[in-house]
CSV table of C-alpha atoms in Angstrom, one decimal:
chain,number,residue,atom,x,y,z
A,1,UNK,CA,-18.5,-27.0,-48.6
A,2,UNK,CA,-20.1,-27.4,-51.8
A,3,UNK,CA,-21.0,-31.2,-52.4
A,4,UNK,CA,-20.2,-31.3,-56.2
A,5,UNK,CA,-18.0,-29.9,-58.5
A,6,UNK,CA,-19.4,-27.0,-60.3
A,7,UNK,CA,-22.9,-26.4,-57.6
A,8,UNK,CA,-23.7,-23.4,-56.1
A,9,UNK,CA,-21.2,-22.7,-53.1
A,10,UNK,CA,-18.2,-24.4,-55.8
A,11,UNK,CA,-15.1,-23.1,-54.9
A,12,UNK,CA,-16.4,-21.3,-52.0
A,13,UNK,CA,-16.6,-23.2,-48.2
A,14,UNK,CA,-19.9,-23.0,-46.6
A,15,UNK,CA,-20.2,-20.8,-43.0
A,16,UNK,CA,-20.3,-24.5,-41.1
A,17,UNK,CA,-17.1,-25.7,-42.6
A,18,UNK,CA,-15.3,-22.1,-42.4
A,19,UNK,CA,-16.3,-22.4,-38.3
A,20,UNK,CA,-15.2,-26.2,-38.2
A,21,UNK,CA,-11.5,-25.5,-39.8
A,22,UNK,CA,-11.5,-22.6,-36.9
A,23,UNK,CA,-12.1,-25.0,-34.0
A,24,UNK,CA,-9.4,-27.9,-35.5
A,25,UNK,CA,-6.7,-24.3,-35.9
A,26,UNK,CA,-7.2,-23.9,-32.4
A,27,UNK,CA,-6.2,-27.2,-31.3
A,28,UNK,CA,-2.9,-26.6,-33.0
A,29,UNK,CA,0.2,-26.6,-31.2
A,30,UNK,CA,2.5,-22.8,-32.0
A,31,UNK,CA,4.9,-25.5,-33.6
A,32,UNK,CA,2.3,-26.0,-36.2
A,33,UNK,CA,2.5,-22.4,-37.6
A,34,UNK,CA,6.4,-22.5,-38.3
A,35,UNK,CA,7.7,-22.2,-41.6
A,36,UNK,CA,9.9,-24.2,-42.3
A,37,UNK,CA,10.7,-24.2,-45.9
A,38,UNK,CA,13.3,-22.2,-47.2
A,39,UNK,CA,11.8,-22.0,-50.5
A,40,UNK,CA,9.4,-19.4,-50.6
A,41,UNK,CA,6.3,-20.7,-52.9
A,42,UNK,CA,4.1,-18.0,-55.1
A,43,UNK,CA,0.6,-18.4,-54.2
A,44,UNK,CA,-0.6,-16.6,-56.9
A,45,UNK,CA,-0.6,-17.6,-60.7
A,46,UNK,CA,1.0,-14.9,-63.1
A,47,UNK,CA,-1.7,-15.9,-65.6
A,48,UNK,CA,-4.8,-18.8,-65.5
A,49,UNK,CA,-4.2,-21.8,-67.0
A,50,UNK,CA,-7.3,-21.8,-69.5
A,51,UNK,CA,-6.0,-18.8,-71.2
A,52,UNK,CA,-3.0,-21.6,-72.9
A,53,UNK,CA,-6.1,-24.6,-72.9
A,54,UNK,CA,-8.2,-24.5,-75.4
A,55,UNK,CA,-11.4,-27.0,-75.6
A,56,UNK,CA,-9.7,-30.4,-77.7
A,57,UNK,CA,-6.7,-29.9,-75.9
A,58,UNK,CA,-8.6,-30.3,-72.5
A,59,UNK,CA,-10.2,-33.4,-73.8
A,60,UNK,CA,-7.4,-34.7,-75.2
A,61,UNK,CA,-5.6,-34.5,-71.9
A,62,UNK,CA,-8.7,-35.4,-69.6
A,63,UNK,CA,-9.1,-38.5,-71.6
A,64,UNK,CA,-6.0,-39.2,-72.8
A,65,UNK,CA,-6.1,-43.1,-72.9
A,66,UNK,CA,-8.6,-42.9,-75.7
A,67,UNK,CA,-7.5,-42.3,-79.3
A,68,UNK,CA,-9.8,-40.4,-80.9
A,69,UNK,CA,-11.3,-37.5,-78.6
A,70,UNK,CA,-12.8,-33.7,-79.8
A,71,UNK,CA,-14.1,-31.3,-78.3
A,72,UNK,CA,-18.0,-29.8,-78.9
A,73,UNK,CA,-19.0,-26.1,-77.7
A,74,UNK,CA,-22.7,-25.0,-77.5
A,75,UNK,CA,-23.8,-22.0,-76.3
A,76,UNK,CA,-25.6,-23.8,-73.3
A,77,UNK,CA,-22.8,-25.2,-72.0
A,78,UNK,CA,-20.4,-22.6,-72.2
A,79,UNK,CA,-22.8,-20.6,-70.7
A,80,UNK,CA,-22.3,-23.2,-67.4
A,81,UNK,CA,-18.3,-23.0,-67.9
A,82,UNK,CA,-18.2,-26.6,-69.2
A,83,UNK,CA,-17.6,-28.0,-72.9
A,84,UNK,CA,-18.7,-31.9,-74.3
A,85,UNK,CA,-15.4,-33.8,-74.5
A,86,UNK,CA,-17.0,-37.2,-77.4
A,87,UNK,CA,-14.4,-39.9,-77.2
A,88,UNK,CA,-15.8,-41.6,-80.5
A,89,UNK,CA,-13.6,-44.8,-79.5
A,90,UNK,CA,-17.3,-45.3,-77.4
A,91,UNK,CA,-19.2,-43.3,-79.2
A,92,UNK,CA,-20.2,-41.2,-76.3
A,93,UNK,CA,-20.0,-37.5,-75.3
A,94,UNK,CA,-18.9,-36.2,-71.7
A,95,UNK,CA,-19.8,-32.8,-69.9
A,96,UNK,CA,-16.3,-31.8,-68.5
A,97,UNK,CA,-16.1,-28.2,-66.8
A,98,UNK,CA,-13.7,-25.5,-68.4
A,99,UNK,CA,-10.5,-24.2,-66.0
A,100,UNK,CA,-10.3,-21.4,-64.9
A,101,UNK,CA,-9.5,-18.5,-67.4
A,102,UNK,CA,-11.3,-20.6,-70.6
A,103,UNK,CA,-12.7,-18.8,-73.1
A,104,UNK,CA,-17.1,-18.8,-72.5
A,105,UNK,CA,-18.0,-16.8,-75.4
A,106,UNK,CA,-18.7,-13.1,-75.8
A,107,UNK,CA,-15.1,-12.3,-74.8
A,108,UNK,CA,-15.8,-13.7,-71.5
A,109,UNK,CA,-13.6,-16.1,-69.6
A,110,UNK,CA,-14.9,-18.9,-66.9
A,111,UNK,CA,-13.4,-18.3,-63.1
A,112,UNK,CA,-14.4,-21.0,-60.6
A,113,UNK,CA,-17.3,-22.2,-62.8
A,114,UNK,CA,-18.9,-18.9,-63.6
A,115,UNK,CA,-18.8,-17.6,-67.4
A,116,UNK,CA,-18.5,-14.0,-66.9
A,117,UNK,CA,-16.0,-11.0,-67.4
A,118,UNK,CA,-13.0,-11.4,-65.2
A,119,UNK,CA,-10.8,-8.8,-66.2
A,120,UNK,CA,-7.5,-10.9,-66.7
């Protein structure tokens, strides 16, 4: 598994992790695989959450305990699917990963911390 969010394998498990999962699953009893819920849950969102989220709103939600929070978008950070959240109460800005679907410039969007043409 990726050691940090946004790292080289962000969003993807390593071969070693997958092997460990498979080994663990083989130890489970058959009853563990029975579906007991009567509710059917959708696994695929109809729309990525970032399509309705702008940078300032994300920063304000992330740092909701502070009163004066703004966002700053730079080409350098956007290319890495990050924004700067500035907390004026503290006088600091912090890098925050964009959420899937947020714009990272030039008609591109972020998906799993990668800026590109993902076709949503």
